[in-house]
Amino acid sequence: MCLGMPGKVIEITEEDGLLMGKVDYSGSVSTTCLSYCGDVEVGQYVIVHAGFAISVLDEDSAKETLEYFRQMAEEAAKDGKDILDSPLSESGNT
Amino acid sequence: MKYIDEFRDSKIAKYLIGEIDKITTRHWVIMELCGGQTHTIVQHGIDQLLPKQIELVHGPGCPVCVTPLDVLDQAIEIAKMPNVIFTSFGDMLRVPGSTSDLLKVKSQGGDVRIVYSPLEAVKIAKENPAKEVVFFAIGFETTAPGNAMAVLHAQKEGLKNFSELVSHVMVPPAMEAILSSPSNRIDGFLAAGHVCTVMGYWEYEPIAEKYKVPIVPTGFEPVDMLEGIYLVIKQLEEENYHVVNQYKRSITREGNIHAQKSISEVYEVIDKNWRGIGEIPMSGMKIREKYKTFDAAQKFNVGSIKTDESSICISGEILQGLKKPNECPAFGNECTPVHPLGATMVSSEGACAAYHKYQRYHKVGV
Ligand code: SF4
């Protein structure tokens, strides 16, 4: 219940005076109350908890963090080995 | 950007583990406060990848696990009533009460229904005017906004047959209870990213200062958790004790003001009993007098229930970070997800369930 999930807002509607919408989690779509994120726009990502969006994710901040870490990881890899003194694996995501 | 895979990048994860390794000089105990984070740690083996001196312990961050037995027994009593449709999030159904659980009530003919949102329960009430519809409103600050909205919406719709059995708990008082305990061994916290998304993190600033403990509101993907751990260790090594926000894409200092307004409109703060831990002052919520017609505890007279807890279960110590699930003699023996003895095994977010799912039968680290 407590596991919040990021999903993409694909539709915004109003139902019985509540701001509702459809949120897509990589293919599975569910109806979500958007009332707590009044300024959300279609195409943005929200964190959804038990049927309610509680935040609109800030893409700039996410990109900035990832970009910084990627650069640092690459610098570390330039020495031919990573900081743990073992070769960096080429595998993608864990 | 889908906000999932990008934060599971193994190169970044490795880089962060290396950075943590570089700065760690001694033994530190870090507690994560959310069941979702416990799962990320165990699923990705983060505890095994970190330097040996870092010990991760799992806090009381599973709302199902800390819901007191007497409230569960109340829920079961209400669900048995003939005119009641009892609605709940799915993970409460199998949690053992003293003598039964909600799933058994359902199999014995009780009208118990799983909902994914409290608004579904309001809808069921609207469609069934002759029935009493009760929603089991449990959880941390993350589910409170939705549960508050359900009451506000039911009121707007003029529904007289909707009520909530409320057992809400709040994180900051639990942290203080852990920190002020004489047996406390926590050096730093990863605060729960979604609780902070709702409530902001300003409430944690005085705690960090008072107990000299770094607090890092953290997200749920491996890269988030590793960065969170790095930010805690860095502060500990440098003797800094502040709140540093790791999960900037979702959390602001003030949090979601609209959600907070609804919560305080509907609920008031009370002393609260936590399963396995005991009473923590000002750590729970109840429905305000103004909305008492929506309070199932007042509507249905199921006041004094005598509870009976399994004597083997050490989930209380696990929830306070004193022990790990695989230190429990019943773990994987008498107690499994199919036959759970305690709530930390039955809830998918519980630490015992996580250890069982990822087969952590042995202790790691120091
Ligand atoms: S393994 Fe079972 S009995 Fe032991 S602490 Fe966990 S829930 Fe309780």
Short mmCIF file of C-alpha atoms and ligand atoms in Angstrom, two decimals:
data_model
loop_
_atom_site.label_atom_id
_atom_site.label_comp_id
_atom_site.label_asym_id
_atom_site.label_seq_id
_atom_site.Cartn_x
_atom_site.Cartn_y
_atom_site.Cartn_z
CA MET A 1 0.00 0.00 0.00
CA CYS A 2 2.82 2.29 0.87
CA LEU A 3 4.69 1.69 -2.36
CA GLY A 4 4.39 4.85 -4.41
CA MET A 5 4.91 4.47 -8.13
CA PRO A 6 5.94 6.96 -10.79
CA GLY A 7 3.55 7.07 -13.74
CA LYS A 8 2.79 9.34 -16.67
CA VAL A 9 -0.42 11.38 -16.74
CA ILE A 10 -2.16 10.66 -20.07
CA GLU A 11 -5.58 12.18 -19.45
CA ILE A 12 -7.08 14.72 -17.06
CA THR A 13 -10.82 14.77 -16.30
CA GLU A 14 -13.25 15.95 -13.65
CA GLU A 15 -15.54 13.60 -11.78
CA ASP A 16 -18.01 14.65 -9.06
CA GLY A 17 -15.98 17.78 -8.46
CA LEU A 18 -12.68 15.91 -8.12
CA LEU A 19 -9.72 16.34 -10.45
CA MET A 20 -9.13 12.85 -11.81
CA GLY A 21 -6.89 11.40 -14.47
CA LYS A 22 -5.46 8.35 -16.11
CA VAL A 23 -1.90 7.42 -15.23
CA ASP A 24 0.22 5.05 -17.29
CA TYR A 25 2.77 2.86 -15.51
CA SER A 26 4.77 1.47 -18.43
CA GLY A 27 1.69 0.04 -20.10
CA SER A 28 -0.80 -0.54 -17.31
CA VAL A 29 -3.18 2.36 -16.91
CA SER A 30 -5.19 3.25 -13.84
CA THR A 31 -7.50 6.01 -12.66
CA THR A 32 -5.98 8.39 -10.14
CA CYS A 33 -7.16 11.38 -8.16
CA LEU A 34 -5.08 14.41 -9.17
CA SER A 35 -6.69 16.91 -6.77
CA TYR A 36 -3.52 17.27 -4.69
CA CYS A 37 -1.48 18.10 -7.80
CA GLY A 38 -3.79 20.72 -9.30
CA ASP A 39 -1.29 22.17 -11.77
CA VAL A 40 -0.23 18.87 -13.36
CA GLU A 41 -0.26 18.66 -17.16
CA VAL A 42 -0.71 15.71 -19.50
CA GLY A 43 2.69 14.15 -20.20
CA GLN A 44 4.14 14.87 -16.76
CA TYR A 45 5.05 12.13 -14.29
CA VAL A 46 3.45 11.88 -10.88
CA ILE A 47 4.06 9.73 -7.80
CA VAL A 48 0.87 7.84 -6.99
CA HIS A 49 0.00 6.41 -3.58
CA ALA A 50 -3.19 4.40 -3.05
CA GLY A 51 -5.02 6.12 -5.88
CA PHE A 52 -3.79 9.65 -5.22
CA ALA A 53 -1.05 11.61 -6.95
CA ILE A 54 1.09 13.23 -4.25
CA SER A 55 3.73 14.98 -6.37
CA VAL A 56 4.62 15.97 -9.89
CA LEU A 57 8.18 14.83 -10.59
CA ASP A 58 10.71 17.50 -11.43
CA GLU A 59 12.43 16.36 -14.60
CA ASP A 60 15.19 18.97 -14.53
CA SER A 61 16.32 17.94 -11.08
CA ALA A 62 16.28 14.25 -12.00
CA LYS A 63 18.31 14.88 -15.18
CA GLU A 64 20.82 17.04 -13.39
CA THR A 65 21.52 14.38 -10.75
CA LEU A 66 21.83 11.57 -13.28
CA GLU A 67 24.04 13.60 -15.61
CA TYR A 68 26.40 14.47 -12.76
CA PHE A 69 26.68 10.85 -11.64
CA ARG A 70 27.20 9.58 -15.19
CA GLN A 71 30.08 12.00 -15.66
CA MET A 72 31.66 11.05 -12.38
CA ALA A 73 31.26 7.34 -13.12
CA GLU A 74 32.90 7.83 -16.51
CA GLU A 75 35.83 9.74 -15.02
CA ALA A 76 36.34 6.92 -12.57
CA ALA A 77 36.21 4.42 -15.43
CA LYS A 78 38.85 6.36 -17.45
CA ASP A 79 41.56 4.97 -15.20
CA GLY A 80 40.67 1.60 -16.64
CA LYS A 81 39.23 0.39 -13.40
CA ASP A 82 36.57 1.55 -11.06
CA ILE A 83 37.01 2.66 -7.51
CA LEU A 84 36.47 -0.84 -6.21
CA ASP A 85 39.52 -1.97 -8.19
CA SER A 86 37.51 -4.39 -10.26
CA PRO A 87 36.81 -3.96 -13.99
CA LEU A 88 33.58 -2.13 -14.74
CA SER A 89 31.06 -4.50 -16.22
CA GLU A 90 29.47 -3.49 -19.49
CA SER A 91 26.09 -4.81 -18.47
CA GLY A 92 23.23 -2.33 -18.51
CA ASN A 93 20.80 -1.97 -15.68
CA THR A 94 20.73 -4.16 -12.65
CA MET B 1 12.68 9.69 -18.59
CA LYS B 2 10.55 7.08 -16.87
CA TYR B 3 12.07 7.64 -13.42
CA ILE B 4 12.76 3.94 -12.87
CA ASP B 5 15.44 2.36 -15.08
CA GLU B 6 17.56 5.50 -15.08
CA PHE B 7 17.90 5.15 -11.33
CA ARG B 8 18.98 1.51 -11.58
CA ASP B 9 22.05 2.24 -13.72
CA SER B 10 24.72 -0.22 -12.59
CA LYS B 11 27.63 2.06 -13.49
CA ILE B 12 26.29 4.86 -11.34
CA ALA B 13 25.55 2.37 -8.56
CA LYS B 14 29.12 1.10 -8.69
CA TYR B 15 30.49 4.62 -8.69
CA LEU B 16 28.45 5.47 -5.59
CA ILE B 17 29.50 2.31 -3.78
CA GLY B 18 33.11 3.28 -4.48
CA GLU B 19 32.53 6.78 -3.13
CA ILE B 20 30.91 5.38 0.02
CA ASP B 21 33.86 3.02 0.42
CA LYS B 22 36.34 5.93 0.12
CA ILE B 23 34.81 8.00 2.91
CA THR B 24 33.86 5.28 5.42
CA THR B 25 36.32 4.97 8.30
CA ARG B 26 34.29 3.25 11.01
CA HIS B 27 31.17 1.32 11.92
CA TRP B 28 27.92 3.21 11.29
CA VAL B 29 24.35 2.05 11.75
CA ILE B 30 21.83 3.50 9.31
CA MET B 31 18.09 2.92 9.53
CA GLU B 32 15.76 3.23 6.56
CA LEU B 33 12.25 4.21 7.49
CA CYS B 34 10.13 2.85 4.70
CA GLY B 35 9.16 -0.71 3.83
CA GLY B 36 9.67 0.11 0.15
CA GLN B 37 13.28 1.03 0.87
CA THR B 38 13.78 -2.19 2.86
CA HIS B 39 12.71 -4.10 -0.23
CA THR B 40 15.08 -2.21 -2.54
CA ILE B 41 17.97 -2.92 -0.13
CA VAL B 42 17.30 -6.63 0.11
CA GLN B 43 16.22 -7.15 -3.50
CA HIS B 44 19.33 -5.49 -4.95
CA GLY B 45 21.62 -6.76 -2.21
CA ILE B 46 22.66 -3.21 -1.34
CA ASP B 47 23.57 -4.24 2.21
CA GLN B 48 25.99 -6.83 0.81
CA LEU B 49 27.64 -4.40 -1.62
CA LEU B 50 28.47 -1.76 0.96
CA PRO B 51 31.66 -1.63 3.02
CA LYS B 52 31.48 -4.06 5.94
CA GLN B 53 31.47 -1.25 8.50
CA ILE B 54 28.07 -0.02 7.34
CA GLU B 55 25.14 -1.75 8.94
CA LEU B 56 21.66 -1.18 7.57
CA VAL B 57 18.74 -1.77 9.89
CA HIS B 58 15.10 -1.67 9.03
CA GLY B 59 12.74 0.66 10.79
CA PRO B 60 9.03 0.70 11.59
CA GLY B 61 8.19 1.73 8.05
CA CYS B 62 5.51 -0.78 7.19
CA PRO B 63 2.08 0.56 8.16
CA VAL B 64 0.50 -2.88 8.05
CA CYS B 65 3.10 -4.20 10.49
CA VAL B 66 2.55 -1.51 13.11
CA THR B 67 -1.25 -1.52 13.06
CA PRO B 68 -2.13 -2.67 16.60
CA LEU B 69 -3.81 -5.96 17.18
CA ASP B 70 -6.83 -4.42 18.92
CA VAL B 71 -7.55 -2.30 15.83
CA LEU B 72 -7.30 -5.41 13.65
CA ASP B 73 -9.69 -7.21 15.97
CA GLN B 74 -12.07 -4.23 15.78
CA ALA B 75 -11.90 -4.37 11.98
CA ILE B 76 -12.68 -8.08 12.06
CA GLU B 77 -15.66 -7.54 14.39
CA ILE B 78 -17.08 -4.78 12.18
CA ALA B 79 -16.53 -6.81 9.01
CA LYS B 80 -18.55 -9.67 10.51
CA MET B 81 -21.62 -7.45 10.99
CA PRO B 82 -24.43 -8.39 8.62
CA ASN B 83 -25.20 -4.97 7.18
CA VAL B 84 -21.59 -3.94 6.61
CA ILE B 85 -19.45 -3.80 3.48
CA PHE B 86 -15.90 -3.68 4.82
CA THR B 87 -13.34 -2.18 2.43
CA SER B 88 -9.59 -2.25 2.79
CA PHE B 89 -6.30 -2.12 0.93
CA GLY B 90 -5.43 -5.67 -0.07
CA ASP B 91 -2.43 -6.11 2.19
CA MET B 92 -4.52 -5.86 5.38
CA LEU B 93 -6.63 -8.91 4.55
CA ARG B 94 -4.22 -11.61 5.63
CA VAL B 95 -2.79 -9.87 8.68
CA PRO B 96 -3.57 -12.10 11.65
CA GLY B 97 -5.69 -10.61 14.41
CA SER B 98 -5.97 -12.42 17.75
CA THR B 99 -8.13 -15.24 16.45
CA SER B 100 -9.03 -14.52 12.82
CA ASP B 101 -8.23 -12.31 9.83
CA LEU B 102 -10.28 -10.37 7.32
CA LEU B 103 -9.82 -12.99 4.62
CA LYS B 104 -11.37 -15.63 6.90
CA VAL B 105 -14.30 -13.31 7.61
CA LYS B 106 -14.74 -12.99 3.85
CA SER B 107 -14.61 -16.75 3.31
CA GLN B 108 -17.22 -17.16 6.04
CA GLY B 109 -19.60 -14.90 4.13
CA GLY B 110 -18.62 -11.41 5.31
CA ASP B 111 -18.74 -8.73 2.62
CA VAL B 112 -15.06 -7.75 2.61
CA ARG B 113 -13.80 -5.96 -0.49
CA ILE B 114 -10.36 -4.87 -1.61
CA VAL B 115 -10.10 -1.32 -2.91
CA TYR B 116 -7.13 0.43 -4.47
CA SER B 117 -8.24 3.89 -3.48
CA PRO B 118 -10.41 5.09 -0.58
CA LEU B 119 -12.53 6.92 -3.19
CA GLU B 120 -13.66 3.50 -4.43
CA ALA B 121 -15.06 2.86 -0.95
CA VAL B 122 -16.99 6.14 -1.12
CA LYS B 123 -18.37 5.05 -4.49
CA ILE B 124 -19.47 1.71 -3.05
CA ALA B 125 -21.29 3.62 -0.27
CA LYS B 126 -23.06 5.76 -2.84
CA GLU B 127 -24.17 2.70 -4.78
CA ASN B 128 -25.31 0.79 -1.68
CA PRO B 129 -27.38 3.25 0.35
CA ALA B 130 -28.94 0.48 2.48
CA LYS B 131 -25.53 -0.80 3.63
CA GLU B 132 -22.91 0.63 5.97
CA VAL B 133 -19.62 0.94 4.11
CA VAL B 134 -16.52 1.03 6.29
CA PHE B 135 -13.03 1.77 4.99
CA PHE B 136 -9.97 0.60 6.94
CA ALA B 137 -7.95 3.85 6.93
CA ILE B 138 -4.45 2.84 7.92
CA GLY B 139 -1.03 4.02 6.90
CA PHE B 140 1.53 6.76 7.28
CA GLU B 141 1.37 10.33 6.06
CA THR B 142 1.38 8.96 2.50
CA THR B 143 -2.11 7.45 2.60
CA ALA B 144 -3.58 10.07 4.96
CA PRO B 145 -4.28 12.65 2.22
CA GLY B 146 -6.36 10.16 0.23
CA ASN B 147 -8.16 8.90 3.30
CA ALA B 148 -8.92 12.48 4.35
CA MET B 149 -10.20 13.26 0.87
CA ALA B 150 -12.55 10.26 1.08
CA VAL B 151 -14.20 11.75 4.21
CA LEU B 152 -14.42 15.21 2.66
CA HIS B 153 -15.88 13.79 -0.52
CA ALA B 154 -18.40 11.60 1.32
CA GLN B 155 -19.51 14.68 3.23
CA LYS B 156 -19.89 16.70 0.06
CA GLU B 157 -21.96 13.91 -1.44
CA GLY B 158 -24.13 13.85 1.70
CA LEU B 159 -23.39 10.19 2.43
CA LYS B 160 -24.50 8.94 5.85
CA ASN B 161 -23.44 5.33 5.32
CA PHE B 162 -19.68 5.82 4.89
CA SER B 163 -17.19 5.70 7.73
CA GLU B 164 -13.51 5.02 8.34
CA LEU B 165 -11.83 2.83 10.95
CA VAL B 166 -8.74 4.98 11.39
CA SER B 167 -5.33 3.79 12.53
CA HIS B 168 -2.95 6.36 11.09
CA VAL B 169 0.62 6.70 12.26
CA MET B 170 3.25 9.38 11.75
CA VAL B 171 6.97 8.99 11.19
CA PRO B 172 8.74 11.83 13.08
CA PRO B 173 7.44 10.85 16.56
CA ALA B 174 8.50 7.23 15.91
CA MET B 175 12.00 8.44 15.01
CA GLU B 176 12.17 10.39 18.24
CA ALA B 177 10.98 7.35 20.19
CA ILE B 178 13.78 5.25 18.66
CA LEU B 179 16.41 7.94 19.18
CA SER B 180 15.51 8.62 22.80
CA SER B 181 15.47 4.94 23.76
CA PRO B 182 18.45 3.85 25.92
CA SER B 183 19.04 0.92 23.55
CA ASN B 184 19.20 3.15 20.48
CA ARG B 185 22.01 2.27 18.07
CA ILE B 186 21.04 4.38 15.05
CA ASP B 187 23.65 6.84 13.75
CA GLY B 188 21.72 8.14 10.75
CA PHE B 189 18.40 7.88 8.97
CA LEU B 190 17.19 7.52 5.42
CA ALA B 191 13.80 9.21 5.78
CA ALA B 192 10.90 7.91 3.75
CA GLY B 193 10.77 9.71 0.41
CA HIS B 194 7.04 9.65 -0.04
CA VAL B 195 6.13 10.58 3.53
CA CYS B 196 8.37 13.62 3.01
CA THR B 197 6.78 14.27 -0.38
CA VAL B 198 3.51 14.86 1.47
CA MET B 199 4.78 16.45 4.70
CA GLY B 200 8.01 18.13 3.55
CA TYR B 201 11.14 17.76 5.67
CA TRP B 202 11.10 20.83 7.87
CA GLU B 203 9.77 18.70 10.76
CA TYR B 204 12.97 16.64 10.70
CA GLU B 205 15.33 19.59 11.09
CA PRO B 206 14.88 19.95 14.88
CA ILE B 207 15.25 16.16 15.28
CA ALA B 208 18.56 16.13 13.37
CA GLU B 209 19.82 18.95 15.53
CA LYS B 210 18.59 17.66 18.89
CA TYR B 211 19.87 14.08 18.51
CA LYS B 212 22.90 14.89 16.35
CA VAL B 213 21.79 12.54 13.66
CA PRO B 214 21.91 13.10 9.89
CA ILE B 215 18.53 12.60 8.22
CA VAL B 216 18.35 12.15 4.46
CA PRO B 217 14.91 11.95 2.81
CA THR B 218 15.57 9.34 0.13
CA GLY B 219 13.90 7.81 -2.93
CA PHE B 220 13.32 4.14 -3.67
CA GLU B 221 15.55 3.10 -6.55
CA PRO B 222 19.05 1.68 -5.96
CA VAL B 223 20.81 4.87 -7.11
CA ASP B 224 18.62 6.91 -4.77
CA MET B 225 19.36 4.67 -1.83
CA LEU B 226 23.09 4.61 -2.48
CA GLU B 227 23.21 8.39 -2.79
CA GLY B 228 21.15 8.62 0.42
CA ILE B 229 23.58 6.34 2.25
CA TYR B 230 26.52 8.38 0.89
CA LEU B 231 24.93 11.61 2.14
CA VAL B 232 24.41 10.12 5.62
CA ILE B 233 27.95 8.68 5.90
CA LYS B 234 29.55 11.88 4.61
CA GLN B 235 27.82 13.87 7.33
CA LEU B 236 28.69 11.33 10.02
CA GLU B 237 32.35 11.28 9.03
CA GLU B 238 32.45 15.09 8.96
CA GLU B 239 30.42 15.36 12.18
CA ASN B 240 27.59 17.24 10.50
CA TYR B 241 24.02 16.53 11.48
CA HIS B 242 21.52 18.04 9.08
CA VAL B 243 18.60 17.17 6.88
CA VAL B 244 19.82 16.79 3.29
CA ASN B 245 17.24 16.08 0.59
CA GLN B 246 18.31 13.26 -1.74
CA TYR B 247 14.92 12.90 -3.47
CA LYS B 248 14.71 16.39 -4.95
CA ARG B 249 12.62 15.31 -7.92
CA SER B 250 9.69 14.64 -5.59
CA ILE B 251 10.30 16.39 -2.26
CA THR B 252 10.26 20.07 -1.34
CA ARG B 253 10.99 21.42 2.14
CA GLU B 254 7.37 22.42 2.70
CA GLY B 255 5.82 19.32 1.07
CA ASN B 256 2.40 19.11 -0.56
CA ILE B 257 0.45 21.89 1.16
CA HIS B 258 -2.94 20.87 -0.32
CA ALA B 259 -2.54 17.35 1.03
CA GLN B 260 -1.46 18.63 4.46
CA LYS B 261 -4.52 20.92 4.62
CA SER B 262 -6.91 18.02 4.02
CA ILE B 263 -5.17 15.86 6.60
CA SER B 264 -5.43 18.47 9.33
CA GLU B 265 -8.98 19.36 8.35
CA VAL B 266 -10.18 15.79 8.92
CA TYR B 267 -7.79 14.29 11.49
CA GLU B 268 -6.30 15.38 14.78
CA VAL B 269 -3.05 14.17 16.34
CA ILE B 270 -3.29 11.71 19.23
CA ASP B 271 -1.06 9.38 21.27
CA LYS B 272 -0.89 6.07 19.48
CA ASN B 273 -0.10 2.46 20.16
CA TRP B 274 2.20 0.80 17.55
CA ARG B 275 2.12 -2.97 17.20
CA GLY B 276 5.32 -4.43 18.58
CA ILE B 277 6.58 -1.07 19.87
CA GLY B 278 3.98 0.31 22.28
CA GLU B 279 2.56 3.76 22.79
CA ILE B 280 4.31 6.72 21.18
CA PRO B 281 3.10 10.19 22.19
CA MET B 282 1.45 12.30 19.47
CA SER B 283 2.20 9.75 16.77
CA GLY B 284 -1.26 8.91 15.45
CA MET B 285 -4.37 10.47 14.01
CA LYS B 286 -8.06 10.22 14.69
CA ILE B 287 -11.10 11.74 13.04
CA ARG B 288 -11.95 15.19 14.42
CA GLU B 289 -15.17 15.68 16.39
CA LYS B 290 -16.50 17.75 13.48
CA TYR B 291 -16.48 14.66 11.26
CA LYS B 292 -17.44 12.12 13.94
CA THR B 293 -20.28 10.67 11.87
CA PHE B 294 -17.54 9.29 9.61
CA ASP B 295 -15.70 7.62 12.50
CA ALA B 296 -16.38 3.86 12.42
CA ALA B 297 -14.91 3.40 15.93
CA GLN B 298 -17.69 5.64 17.28
CA LYS B 299 -20.40 4.37 14.95
CA PHE B 300 -19.90 0.69 15.76
CA ASN B 301 -19.50 -0.17 19.38
CA VAL B 302 -16.47 -2.45 19.37
CA GLY B 303 -14.58 -0.73 22.15
CA SER B 304 -12.90 -3.16 24.55
CA ILE B 305 -11.32 -6.10 22.78
CA LYS B 306 -8.82 -8.33 24.50
CA THR B 307 -5.84 -9.14 22.32
CA ASP B 308 -3.52 -12.08 22.22
CA GLU B 309 -0.10 -11.70 20.53
CA SER B 310 2.22 -14.55 19.51
CA SER B 311 4.90 -14.90 22.18
CA ILE B 312 7.69 -16.07 19.84
CA CYS B 313 7.54 -13.12 17.47
CA ILE B 314 10.34 -10.53 17.86
CA SER B 315 8.90 -8.13 15.29
CA GLY B 316 8.85 -5.36 17.90
CA GLU B 317 12.63 -5.48 18.18
CA ILE B 318 12.96 -5.70 14.39
CA LEU B 319 10.78 -2.63 13.94
CA GLN B 320 13.04 -0.67 16.30
CA GLY B 321 16.21 -1.69 14.49
CA LEU B 322 17.47 -3.84 17.40
CA LYS B 323 17.35 -7.14 15.54
CA LYS B 324 17.19 -8.48 11.99
CA PRO B 325 14.51 -10.93 10.78
CA ASN B 326 16.98 -13.81 10.40
CA GLU B 327 17.81 -13.52 14.10
CA CYS B 328 14.27 -14.68 14.93
CA PRO B 329 14.18 -18.40 15.78
CA ALA B 330 10.82 -18.77 14.03
CA PHE B 331 12.01 -17.13 10.79
CA GLY B 332 11.53 -19.53 7.88
CA ASN B 333 10.54 -22.29 10.32
CA GLU B 334 7.24 -21.82 12.13
CA CYS B 335 6.88 -18.43 10.51
CA THR B 336 6.64 -18.09 6.71
CA PRO B 337 4.53 -15.86 4.42
CA VAL B 338 2.04 -18.74 4.13
CA HIS B 339 1.82 -19.19 7.92
CA PRO B 340 2.85 -15.82 9.33
CA LEU B 341 3.16 -15.42 13.10
CA GLY B 342 3.69 -11.68 13.00
CA ALA B 343 2.74 -8.75 10.85
CA THR B 344 6.29 -8.15 9.56
CA MET B 345 6.01 -11.49 7.78
CA VAL B 346 2.48 -11.15 6.44
CA SER B 347 2.75 -7.73 4.90
CA SER B 348 4.65 -7.70 1.63
CA GLU B 349 6.31 -4.50 2.88
CA GLY B 350 7.47 -6.07 6.12
CA ALA B 351 11.14 -6.74 6.80
CA CYS B 352 10.58 -10.45 7.56
CA ALA B 353 8.71 -10.92 4.28
CA ALA B 354 11.49 -9.15 2.37
CA TYR B 355 14.16 -11.34 3.98
CA HIS B 356 12.12 -14.43 3.23
CA LYS B 357 11.41 -13.50 -0.37
CA TYR B 358 15.08 -12.84 -1.11
CA GLN B 359 16.24 -15.80 0.96
CA ARG B 360 18.28 -13.94 3.54
CA TYR B 361 18.65 -16.80 5.96
CA HIS B 362 21.99 -15.68 7.32
CA LYS B 363 23.30 -12.54 8.91
CA VAL B 364 25.54 -10.19 6.92
CA GLY B 365 28.02 -7.52 7.98
CA VAL B 366 29.20 -6.91 11.51
S1 SF4 C 1 10.01 -14.18 11.43
FE1 SF4 C 1 7.83 -14.24 12.02
S2 SF4 C 1 7.85 -14.64 14.21
FE2 SF4 C 1 9.90 -13.95 13.67
S3 SF4 C 1 9.86 -11.72 13.96
FE3 SF4 C 1 9.35 -12.08 11.82
S4 SF4 C 1 7.10 -12.12 11.82
FE4 SF4 C 1 7.71 -12.40 13.96
#
